[in-house]
Amino acid sequence: MKVSVIGAGYVGLVTAACLADMGNSVICLEVDEARLRILNHGGVPIHEPGLEALVRHNVAARRLVFTNDAPRAIAHGTIVFVAVGTPAAEDGSADLDHVLAAAATVGRHMDDYKVVVDKSTVPVGTADKVRAVITHELAARSTLVPFAVVANPEFLKEGAAIEDFMRPDRIIVGSDDERATLLMRALYAPFLRNRDRLLVMDMASAELTKYASNAMLATRISFMNEMAAVAERVGADIEQVRLGLGSDPRIGTHFLYAGCGWGGSCLPKDVKALRRTAADLGVDMPILAAVQAINERQRALLVERARARFGAGLRGARIALWGLAFKPGTDDLREAPSLEIIEELLQAGAQVAAYDPAVRADPARLLTRREGFSFADDPVAAAEGADALMIVTEWREFRSPDFDALRAALRHPVIFDGRNILDPGLMASLGFEYHGIGRGIGAVRADPASAWATSTMPLRPRVVAAAS
């Protein structure tokens, strides 16, 4: 099948590469010259495991082409995916400028039947707006060409996007056009050989499903963070609570991890957009308001605990920070908790040395423009001479590092574990002072039997971290 994809960002690039790998002929339209140059030189502009190899393989097989030639791209595909960004506007609503501009491009250049697929995350009613824009462009050309608009939201997890696309747990298709529905079924059939997971529904329901899914995931995390605050007060361990809770098949194990806040390109934006849509319709959403408020509190938690541990001020302190990306498996810094944590530390007068295995550069200069911040080449180098370590992203290599080297590198063996990836008892036995989230009242002190337990002095008089 011939497919066109508008936008070679995260969703568009994964969609184009995976469809091409199933034998489809795919042209990807990208107007950003820098991104297009990277793609046409065999690279990919984002970090996603397996994506670069997949793109190169299908480019070499001539099933995947990248271009900025809009007429060529639109003419190519019977199915045209719109996979452009929908950033949050100032009022929290989704900015549809790129989506509607893509729709206008389709309308200006189409000469035969097209199925225009909204792959971007868009609010309810966007399919109707896309249809209106295309109709307007066709009218301006005095052209009558049949077309259909379909809602087909993506459910890709950064760090596992190829697996998610190739083996989907569900494919949502919002369609009111029988021909378009049949074409979408044919396109996705190779991905559904074991079981038909394609759900056809009306377009409004398809559009709302995406927002509802992300809102539910955010709610689960914020709920666990709220429970973590209770766990600290009563001396319980939220990790043990998580295991007991997740063993209930009605609840399941996913997105039950307490931590220092959620971020990324989807959850924060989509929760805001859903609340904005609801408000415009006169619907109050107090649960989602609480979900956002809890997340903001969690983002401030590590710095608050560092202040409590070392005193009100952190001026002159050196903090090692492990993890910059909002989650492991990606280099995405959008809405990453690390950015707020670093900002708070720098404003307090601390210096920050950070390491992340995927974030080795800072093209947007979100961090390198800040005095007092530096990148480290490896985890131990970041910890060299630091007064404390903060773990912000749960990369696998942080779960079992060289603890002897880490302890020797730190000026004070204090760990603030924002993802609860380390065992408090083990840390104490190794001579570390451990502060987790929801893991009992205060900190887990170093084992008095450890030679390292009293080998260093704190920056200031010790204050036990209060539960939040």
Short mmCIF file of C-alpha atoms in Angstrom, two decimals:
data_model
loop_
_atom_site.label_atom_id
_atom_site.label_comp_id
_atom_site.label_asym_id
_atom_site.label_seq_id
_atom_site.Cartn_x
_atom_site.Cartn_y
_atom_site.Cartn_z
CA MET A 1 0.00 0.00 0.00
CA LYS A 2 1.16 3.55 -0.67
CA VAL A 3 1.31 5.70 2.45
CA SER A 4 2.31 9.29 3.12
CA VAL A 5 3.26 10.60 6.56
CA ILE A 6 3.34 14.31 7.32
CA GLY A 7 5.90 14.97 10.04
CA ALA A 8 9.08 13.07 10.87
CA GLY A 9 8.97 13.71 14.58
CA TYR A 10 8.66 10.98 17.17
CA VAL A 11 5.26 9.61 16.14
CA GLY A 12 5.64 10.24 12.42
CA LEU A 13 9.07 8.67 12.14
CA VAL A 14 8.13 5.54 14.07
CA THR A 15 4.90 5.21 12.07
CA ALA A 16 6.69 5.64 8.73
CA ALA A 17 9.49 3.21 9.55
CA CYS A 18 7.22 0.48 10.92
CA LEU A 19 4.75 0.70 8.03
CA ALA A 20 7.62 0.55 5.53
CA ASP A 21 9.03 -2.48 7.30
CA MET A 22 5.78 -4.32 6.55
CA GLY A 23 6.32 -3.74 2.84
CA ASN A 24 4.37 -0.53 2.34
CA SER A 25 5.78 2.24 0.16
CA VAL A 26 6.09 5.27 2.45
CA ILE A 27 7.01 8.87 1.76
CA CYS A 28 7.56 11.05 4.82
CA LEU A 29 7.11 14.80 4.40
CA GLU A 30 9.33 16.89 6.69
CA VAL A 31 9.69 20.66 6.36
CA ASP A 32 12.38 21.10 9.01
CA GLU A 33 15.60 21.32 6.98
CA ALA A 34 17.91 20.28 9.81
CA ARG A 35 15.84 17.21 10.62
CA LEU A 36 15.51 16.32 6.93
CA ARG A 37 19.27 16.56 6.49
CA ILE A 38 19.86 14.14 9.36
CA LEU A 39 17.36 11.64 7.96
CA ASN A 40 18.73 11.79 4.42
CA HIS A 41 22.25 11.20 5.75
CA GLY A 42 21.27 7.96 7.49
CA GLY A 43 20.67 9.29 10.99
CA VAL A 44 17.61 9.86 13.16
CA PRO A 45 16.97 13.06 15.13
CA ILE A 46 15.66 11.28 18.25
CA HIS A 47 16.84 8.53 20.58
CA GLU A 48 14.61 5.48 20.31
CA PRO A 49 16.00 1.95 20.62
CA GLY A 50 16.11 0.18 17.25
CA LEU A 51 14.73 3.09 15.25
CA GLU A 52 17.90 4.13 13.43
CA ALA A 53 18.54 0.59 12.18
CA LEU A 54 14.90 0.23 11.10
CA VAL A 55 14.98 3.52 9.20
CA ARG A 56 18.26 2.70 7.45
CA HIS A 57 17.04 -0.76 6.46
CA ASN A 58 13.88 0.54 4.84
CA VAL A 59 15.58 3.49 3.17
CA ALA A 60 18.08 1.05 1.66
CA ALA A 61 15.18 -1.13 0.49
CA ARG A 62 13.62 1.97 -1.13
CA ARG A 63 10.41 1.55 0.82
CA LEU A 64 11.00 4.71 2.86
CA VAL A 65 11.75 8.16 1.46
CA PHE A 66 12.10 11.51 3.22
CA THR A 67 11.32 14.72 1.35
CA ASN A 68 10.20 18.34 1.71
CA ASP A 69 8.37 18.15 -1.63
CA ALA A 70 4.75 18.48 -0.54
CA PRO A 71 3.07 17.83 -3.92
CA ARG A 72 5.09 14.63 -4.36
CA ALA A 73 4.35 13.41 -0.84
CA ILE A 74 0.61 14.08 -0.99
CA ALA A 75 0.25 12.55 -4.45
CA HIS A 76 2.00 9.36 -3.31
CA GLY A 77 -0.23 7.98 -0.59
CA THR A 78 -3.81 6.80 -0.63
CA ILE A 79 -3.54 6.98 3.15
CA VAL A 80 -2.03 10.20 4.51
CA PHE A 81 -1.05 10.28 8.17
CA VAL A 82 -0.89 13.64 9.95
CA ALA A 83 1.70 13.22 12.69
CA VAL A 84 2.73 16.73 13.68
CA GLY A 85 3.12 18.34 17.07
CA THR A 86 0.22 19.63 19.17
CA PRO A 87 2.00 21.60 21.91
CA ALA A 88 0.09 23.06 24.81
CA ALA A 89 -1.09 26.63 24.32
CA GLU A 90 -0.85 29.15 27.13
CA ASP A 91 -4.36 28.31 28.33
CA GLY A 92 -3.56 24.57 28.42
CA SER A 93 -5.48 23.72 25.25
CA ALA A 94 -3.85 21.80 22.39
CA ASP A 95 -2.35 24.06 19.72
CA LEU A 96 -3.74 22.74 16.43
CA ASP A 97 -1.88 25.11 14.11
CA HIS A 98 0.44 22.39 12.76
CA VAL A 99 -2.40 19.90 12.33
CA LEU A 100 -4.56 22.34 10.40
CA ALA A 101 -1.59 23.48 8.32
CA ALA A 102 -0.96 19.85 7.38
CA ALA A 103 -4.64 19.47 6.45
CA ALA A 104 -4.37 22.56 4.24
CA THR A 105 -1.33 21.04 2.53
CA VAL A 106 -3.34 17.91 1.76
CA GLY A 107 -6.22 19.97 0.37
CA ARG A 108 -3.95 22.05 -1.84
CA HIS A 109 -2.25 19.08 -3.48
CA MET A 110 -4.61 16.07 -3.52
CA ASP A 111 -6.01 14.98 -6.87
CA ASP A 112 -7.53 11.59 -6.00
CA TYR A 113 -9.21 9.83 -3.09
CA LYS A 114 -7.37 10.12 0.22
CA VAL A 115 -7.86 8.81 3.72
CA VAL A 116 -6.48 11.55 5.97
CA VAL A 117 -5.54 10.07 9.31
CA ASP A 118 -5.17 12.16 12.47
CA LYS A 119 -2.29 10.39 14.23
CA SER A 120 -1.42 13.38 16.39
CA THR A 121 -2.97 13.66 19.84
CA VAL A 122 -5.86 16.05 19.28
CA PRO A 123 -8.96 17.14 21.21
CA VAL A 124 -12.44 15.99 20.36
CA GLY A 125 -13.75 17.71 17.26
CA THR A 126 -10.41 17.99 15.46
CA ALA A 127 -11.43 15.55 12.73
CA ASP A 128 -14.28 17.88 11.82
CA LYS A 129 -11.87 20.83 11.68
CA VAL A 130 -9.48 18.89 9.46
CA ARG A 131 -12.34 17.98 7.13
CA ALA A 132 -13.44 21.62 6.96
CA VAL A 133 -9.92 22.85 6.11
CA ILE A 134 -9.49 20.28 3.32
CA THR A 135 -12.93 21.08 1.93
CA HIS A 136 -12.06 24.79 1.94
CA GLU A 137 -8.78 24.19 0.06
CA LEU A 138 -10.50 22.02 -2.53
CA ALA A 139 -13.17 24.68 -3.03
CA ALA A 140 -10.48 27.32 -3.52
CA ARG A 141 -9.15 25.18 -6.36
CA SER A 142 -12.66 24.59 -7.73
CA THR A 143 -11.89 20.90 -7.38
CA LEU A 144 -14.18 18.11 -6.22
CA VAL A 145 -12.19 15.15 -4.92
CA PRO A 146 -13.58 12.56 -2.48
CA PHE A 147 -11.76 12.03 0.82
CA ALA A 148 -12.31 10.72 4.32
CA VAL A 149 -10.93 11.78 7.68
CA VAL A 150 -10.08 9.14 10.27
CA ALA A 151 -8.99 9.45 13.91
CA ASN A 152 -6.22 6.96 14.74
CA PRO A 153 -4.49 8.04 17.97
CA GLU A 154 -1.07 6.65 18.79
CA PHE A 155 -0.28 4.71 21.96
CA LEU A 156 3.51 4.53 21.74
CA LYS A 157 5.73 4.44 24.81
CA GLU A 158 9.01 6.25 24.36
CA GLY A 159 11.77 3.69 24.71
CA ALA A 160 9.52 0.88 23.42
CA ALA A 161 7.82 2.54 20.46
CA ILE A 162 8.79 0.01 17.79
CA GLU A 163 7.58 -2.91 19.89
CA ASP A 164 4.34 -1.03 20.62
CA PHE A 165 3.72 -0.36 16.94
CA MET A 166 4.67 -3.82 15.72
CA ARG A 167 2.73 -5.66 18.46
CA PRO A 168 -0.04 -3.29 19.49
CA ASP A 169 -2.31 -4.00 22.44
CA ARG A 170 -5.04 -2.09 20.60
CA ILE A 171 -5.52 0.03 17.49
CA ILE A 172 -8.25 2.66 17.72
CA VAL A 173 -9.86 3.80 14.48
CA GLY A 174 -12.50 6.51 14.55
CA SER A 175 -14.30 6.46 11.22
CA ASP A 176 -17.69 7.17 9.68
CA ASP A 177 -16.61 6.10 6.17
CA GLU A 178 -16.84 2.42 5.18
CA ARG A 179 -14.19 2.64 2.46
CA ALA A 180 -11.75 4.36 4.81
CA THR A 181 -12.40 1.76 7.50
CA LEU A 182 -11.66 -1.08 5.10
CA LEU A 183 -8.40 0.56 4.02
CA MET A 184 -7.33 1.06 7.62
CA ARG A 185 -8.10 -2.58 8.39
CA ALA A 186 -6.03 -3.66 5.40
CA LEU A 187 -3.12 -1.43 6.41
CA TYR A 188 -3.00 -2.76 9.98
CA ALA A 189 -3.83 -6.41 9.19
CA PRO A 190 -0.14 -7.51 9.13
CA PHE A 191 0.26 -6.23 12.70
CA LEU A 192 -2.77 -8.19 13.95
CA ARG A 193 -2.24 -11.75 12.72
CA ASN A 194 -2.51 -13.36 16.18
CA ARG A 195 -5.61 -11.50 17.31
CA ASP A 196 -7.74 -8.69 15.95
CA ARG A 197 -7.14 -5.77 18.29
CA LEU A 198 -8.53 -3.09 15.97
CA LEU A 199 -11.47 -1.23 17.48
CA VAL A 200 -13.65 0.87 15.19
CA MET A 201 -15.69 3.62 16.83
CA ASP A 202 -17.03 7.08 16.12
CA MET A 203 -14.41 9.80 15.75
CA ALA A 204 -15.29 11.70 18.93
CA SER A 205 -14.87 8.53 20.99
CA ALA A 206 -11.54 7.74 19.33
CA GLU A 207 -10.22 11.23 20.01
CA LEU A 208 -11.37 11.14 23.64
CA THR A 209 -9.92 7.65 24.21
CA LYS A 210 -6.37 8.94 23.79
CA TYR A 211 -6.81 11.72 26.34
CA ALA A 212 -8.64 9.46 28.75
CA SER A 213 -5.82 6.88 28.53
CA ASN A 214 -3.08 9.33 29.38
CA ALA A 215 -5.17 10.96 32.10
CA MET A 216 -5.68 7.55 33.70
CA LEU A 217 -1.95 6.78 33.63
CA ALA A 218 -1.13 10.12 35.22
CA THR A 219 -3.82 9.52 37.83
CA ARG A 220 -2.34 6.14 38.81
CA ILE A 221 1.10 7.65 39.35
CA SER A 222 -0.20 10.60 41.34
CA PHE A 223 -2.34 8.27 43.44
CA MET A 224 0.75 6.25 44.34
CA ASN A 225 2.61 9.43 45.20
CA GLU A 226 -0.22 10.41 47.51
CA MET A 227 -0.08 6.97 49.12
CA ALA A 228 3.69 7.36 49.47
CA ALA A 229 3.13 10.42 51.66
CA VAL A 230 0.88 8.33 53.91
CA ALA A 231 3.39 5.47 53.93
CA GLU A 232 6.10 7.78 55.25
CA ARG A 233 3.89 8.96 58.10
CA VAL A 234 3.00 5.46 59.26
CA GLY A 235 6.41 3.88 58.66
CA ALA A 236 5.31 1.71 55.72
CA ASP A 237 7.28 1.04 52.52
CA ILE A 238 5.41 2.13 49.38
CA GLU A 239 7.34 -0.45 47.36
CA GLN A 240 5.83 -3.23 49.45
CA VAL A 241 2.43 -1.59 49.16
CA ARG A 242 2.89 -1.43 45.38
CA LEU A 243 3.54 -5.17 45.18
CA GLY A 244 0.47 -5.97 47.23
CA LEU A 245 -1.68 -3.55 45.27
CA GLY A 246 -0.45 -4.65 41.86
CA SER A 247 -1.09 -8.33 42.58
CA ASP A 248 -4.81 -7.61 42.38
CA PRO A 249 -5.70 -8.46 38.74
CA ARG A 250 -8.36 -5.75 38.77
CA ILE A 251 -5.63 -3.18 39.30
CA GLY A 252 -2.53 -4.59 37.62
CA THR A 253 1.11 -3.62 38.02
CA HIS A 254 1.65 -0.81 35.53
CA PHE A 255 2.13 2.86 36.45
CA LEU A 256 2.11 2.22 40.19
CA TYR A 257 5.56 3.60 40.94
CA ALA A 258 5.92 6.48 43.38
CA GLY A 259 8.64 8.96 42.53
CA CYS A 260 9.71 12.51 41.88
CA GLY A 261 7.01 13.27 39.31
CA TRP A 262 5.92 12.40 35.80
CA GLY A 263 6.75 14.37 32.68
CA GLY A 264 7.37 13.90 28.98
CA SER A 265 5.70 15.07 25.82
CA CYS A 266 2.32 13.44 26.47
CA LEU A 267 1.03 13.18 30.03
CA PRO A 268 1.48 16.82 31.15
CA LYS A 269 0.21 18.24 27.87
CA ASP A 270 -2.71 15.87 27.53
CA VAL A 271 -3.94 16.28 31.10
CA LYS A 272 -3.91 20.05 30.62
CA ALA A 273 -5.69 19.78 27.28
CA LEU A 274 -8.37 17.46 28.64
CA ARG A 275 -9.05 19.80 31.55
CA ARG A 276 -9.24 22.75 29.14
CA THR A 277 -11.65 20.90 26.84
CA ALA A 278 -13.82 19.96 29.80
CA ALA A 279 -13.79 23.51 31.16
CA ASP A 280 -14.87 24.87 27.78
CA LEU A 281 -17.82 22.47 27.97
CA GLY A 282 -18.69 23.51 31.51
CA VAL A 283 -17.39 20.29 33.09
CA ASP A 284 -15.23 20.51 36.22
CA MET A 285 -12.55 17.84 36.64
CA PRO A 286 -11.39 17.97 40.28
CA ILE A 287 -9.65 14.59 40.07
CA LEU A 288 -7.34 15.76 37.28
CA ALA A 289 -6.75 19.04 39.12
CA ALA A 290 -5.52 17.00 42.08
CA VAL A 291 -3.44 14.77 39.81
CA GLN A 292 -1.59 17.83 38.51
CA ALA A 293 -1.18 19.38 41.96
CA ILE A 294 0.29 16.16 43.39
CA ASN A 295 2.73 15.96 40.49
CA GLU A 296 3.92 19.52 41.09
CA ARG A 297 4.50 18.65 44.74
CA GLN A 298 6.52 15.57 43.85
CA ARG A 299 8.78 17.51 41.51
CA ALA A 300 9.82 19.72 44.42
CA LEU A 301 10.34 16.84 46.85
CA LEU A 302 14.01 16.00 46.30
CA VAL A 303 15.18 19.59 46.70
CA GLU A 304 12.99 20.03 49.79
CA ARG A 305 14.61 16.96 51.31
CA ALA A 306 18.07 18.17 50.45
CA ARG A 307 17.29 21.44 52.22
CA ALA A 308 15.98 19.54 55.24
CA ARG A 309 19.05 17.32 55.31
CA PHE A 310 21.70 20.01 54.91
CA GLY A 311 19.91 23.08 56.19
CA ALA A 312 17.71 25.72 54.61
CA GLY A 313 20.33 26.85 52.14
CA LEU A 314 22.31 24.80 49.66
CA ARG A 315 24.71 27.52 48.58
CA GLY A 316 28.10 26.03 47.86
CA ALA A 317 26.82 22.45 47.82
CA ARG A 318 27.67 20.16 44.92
CA ILE A 319 24.89 17.79 43.88
CA ALA A 320 25.33 14.81 41.57
CA LEU A 321 22.26 14.10 39.49
CA TRP A 322 21.70 10.78 37.71
CA GLY A 323 19.16 10.98 34.91
CA LEU A 324 17.94 13.90 32.82
CA ALA A 325 15.44 12.37 30.39
CA PHE A 326 11.87 12.17 31.66
CA LYS A 327 12.05 8.36 31.51
CA PRO A 328 14.62 5.70 30.59
CA GLY A 329 14.99 4.65 26.97
CA THR A 330 14.75 8.16 25.53
CA ASP A 331 16.64 11.45 25.35
CA ASP A 332 13.43 13.47 25.64
CA LEU A 333 13.70 16.39 28.07
CA ARG A 334 10.20 17.76 27.50
CA GLU A 335 8.56 18.45 30.86
CA ALA A 336 11.28 16.34 32.51
CA PRO A 337 11.29 16.61 36.34
CA SER A 338 15.08 16.95 36.16
CA LEU A 339 14.79 20.42 34.65
CA GLU A 340 12.80 21.79 37.59
CA ILE A 341 15.04 20.04 40.10
CA ILE A 342 18.17 21.49 38.50
CA GLU A 343 16.62 24.94 38.32
CA GLU A 344 15.75 24.86 42.04
CA LEU A 345 19.22 23.66 42.98
CA LEU A 346 20.96 26.33 40.91
CA GLN A 347 18.73 29.07 42.29
CA ALA A 348 19.67 27.88 45.78
CA GLY A 349 23.34 28.39 44.92
CA ALA A 350 24.27 24.72 44.47
CA GLN A 351 26.34 23.29 41.65
CA VAL A 352 24.98 20.34 39.66
CA ALA A 353 26.92 17.67 37.82
CA ALA A 354 24.59 15.44 35.78
CA TYR A 355 24.92 12.19 33.91
CA ASP A 356 22.41 10.58 31.55
CA PRO A 357 23.31 7.75 29.15
CA ALA A 358 21.10 9.18 26.37
CA VAL A 359 21.31 12.93 26.97
CA ARG A 360 24.88 13.80 26.04
CA ALA A 361 24.16 17.10 24.33
CA ASP A 362 21.85 20.02 24.93
CA PRO A 363 20.84 21.41 21.51
CA ALA A 364 18.07 23.56 22.96
CA ARG A 365 20.51 24.91 25.58
CA LEU A 366 18.05 24.13 28.35
CA LEU A 367 20.91 23.33 30.69
CA THR A 368 24.30 24.36 29.33
CA ARG A 369 23.41 28.03 29.42
CA ARG A 370 23.10 27.83 33.19
CA GLU A 371 26.10 28.71 35.32
CA GLY A 372 26.81 25.99 37.86
CA PHE A 373 25.60 23.11 35.68
CA SER A 374 27.85 20.57 33.98
CA PHE A 375 27.57 17.27 32.14
CA ALA A 376 29.60 14.28 33.36
CA ASP A 377 30.90 11.45 31.20
CA ASP A 378 29.86 8.67 33.57
CA PRO A 379 27.90 8.22 36.83
CA VAL A 380 30.91 8.11 39.13
CA ALA A 381 32.41 11.22 37.53
CA ALA A 382 29.18 13.08 38.28
CA ALA A 383 29.45 12.02 41.93
CA GLU A 384 33.07 13.09 42.35
CA GLY A 385 33.25 15.45 45.33
CA ALA A 386 29.45 15.76 45.57
CA ASP A 387 27.69 16.35 48.85
CA ALA A 388 24.76 14.18 47.76
CA LEU A 389 23.45 12.12 44.86
CA MET A 390 19.97 12.54 43.42
CA ILE A 391 18.53 9.77 41.22
CA VAL A 392 15.93 11.28 38.91
CA THR A 393 15.59 8.79 36.01
CA GLU A 394 15.44 5.05 36.57
CA TRP A 395 17.99 3.94 33.96
CA ARG A 396 18.97 0.29 34.45
CA GLU A 397 22.65 1.09 34.90
CA PHE A 398 21.76 3.04 38.06
CA ARG A 399 20.23 -0.01 39.74
CA SER A 400 23.49 -1.77 40.52
CA PRO A 401 26.44 0.59 40.07
CA ASP A 402 29.88 0.16 41.57
CA PHE A 403 28.88 1.16 45.08
CA ASP A 404 32.44 1.16 46.39
CA ALA A 405 33.49 3.62 43.69
CA LEU A 406 30.37 5.70 44.27
CA ARG A 407 30.93 5.89 48.01
CA ALA A 408 34.55 6.86 47.49
CA ALA A 409 33.59 9.57 44.98
CA LEU A 410 30.92 11.24 47.12
CA ARG A 411 32.09 13.75 49.67
CA HIS A 412 29.13 12.70 51.82
CA PRO A 413 27.50 9.30 51.14
CA VAL A 414 23.95 10.67 50.93
CA ILE A 415 21.51 9.41 48.31
CA PHE A 416 18.13 10.93 47.44
CA ASP A 417 16.47 8.22 45.37
CA GLY A 418 13.68 9.85 43.37
CA ARG A 419 12.67 6.56 41.74
CA ASN A 420 13.03 4.05 44.61
CA ILE A 421 15.35 1.85 42.55
CA LEU A 422 17.76 1.07 45.39
CA ASP A 423 17.21 -1.09 48.46
CA PRO A 424 17.31 0.95 51.69
CA GLY A 425 18.71 -1.88 53.80
CA LEU A 426 21.49 -2.62 51.32
CA MET A 427 22.37 1.07 51.12
CA ALA A 428 22.65 1.28 54.91
CA SER A 429 24.87 -1.81 55.03
CA LEU A 430 27.15 -0.26 52.41
CA GLY A 431 27.53 2.94 54.40
CA PHE A 432 25.08 5.21 52.60
CA GLU A 433 22.44 7.46 54.08
CA TYR A 434 19.39 6.75 51.98
CA HIS A 435 16.33 8.91 51.35
CA GLY A 436 13.63 7.28 49.24
CA ILE A 437 10.06 8.30 48.53
CA GLY A 438 7.41 6.67 50.67
CA ARG A 439 9.85 4.29 52.34
CA GLY A 440 9.20 4.95 56.02
CA ILE A 441 9.71 7.99 58.24
CA GLY A 442 12.86 10.01 57.60
CA ALA A 443 16.08 8.63 56.21
CA VAL A 444 17.67 5.20 56.43
CA ARG A 445 20.97 5.83 58.19
CA ALA A 446 24.22 4.12 57.42
CA ASP A 447 24.84 0.93 59.36
CA PRO A 448 26.81 1.89 62.47
CA ALA A 449 28.98 -1.17 61.86
CA SER A 450 30.09 0.29 58.55
CA ALA A 451 33.43 2.09 58.59
CA TRP A 452 31.86 4.71 56.36
CA ALA A 453 28.95 5.47 58.68
CA THR A 454 30.79 8.21 60.56
CA SER A 455 33.61 8.94 58.14
CA THR A 456 32.22 12.25 56.90
CA MET A 457 30.47 15.25 58.35
CA PRO A 458 27.38 16.85 56.85
CA LEU A 459 27.49 20.28 55.28
CA ARG A 460 25.50 21.64 58.20
CA PRO A 461 23.92 20.23 61.36
CA ARG A 462 21.92 17.17 60.44
CA VAL A 463 18.14 17.51 60.21
CA VAL A 464 16.07 14.37 59.64
CA ALA A 465 14.00 14.71 56.44
CA ALA A 466 10.35 15.23 57.31
CA ALA A 467 7.69 13.23 55.55
CA SER A 468 5.81 15.09 52.85
#
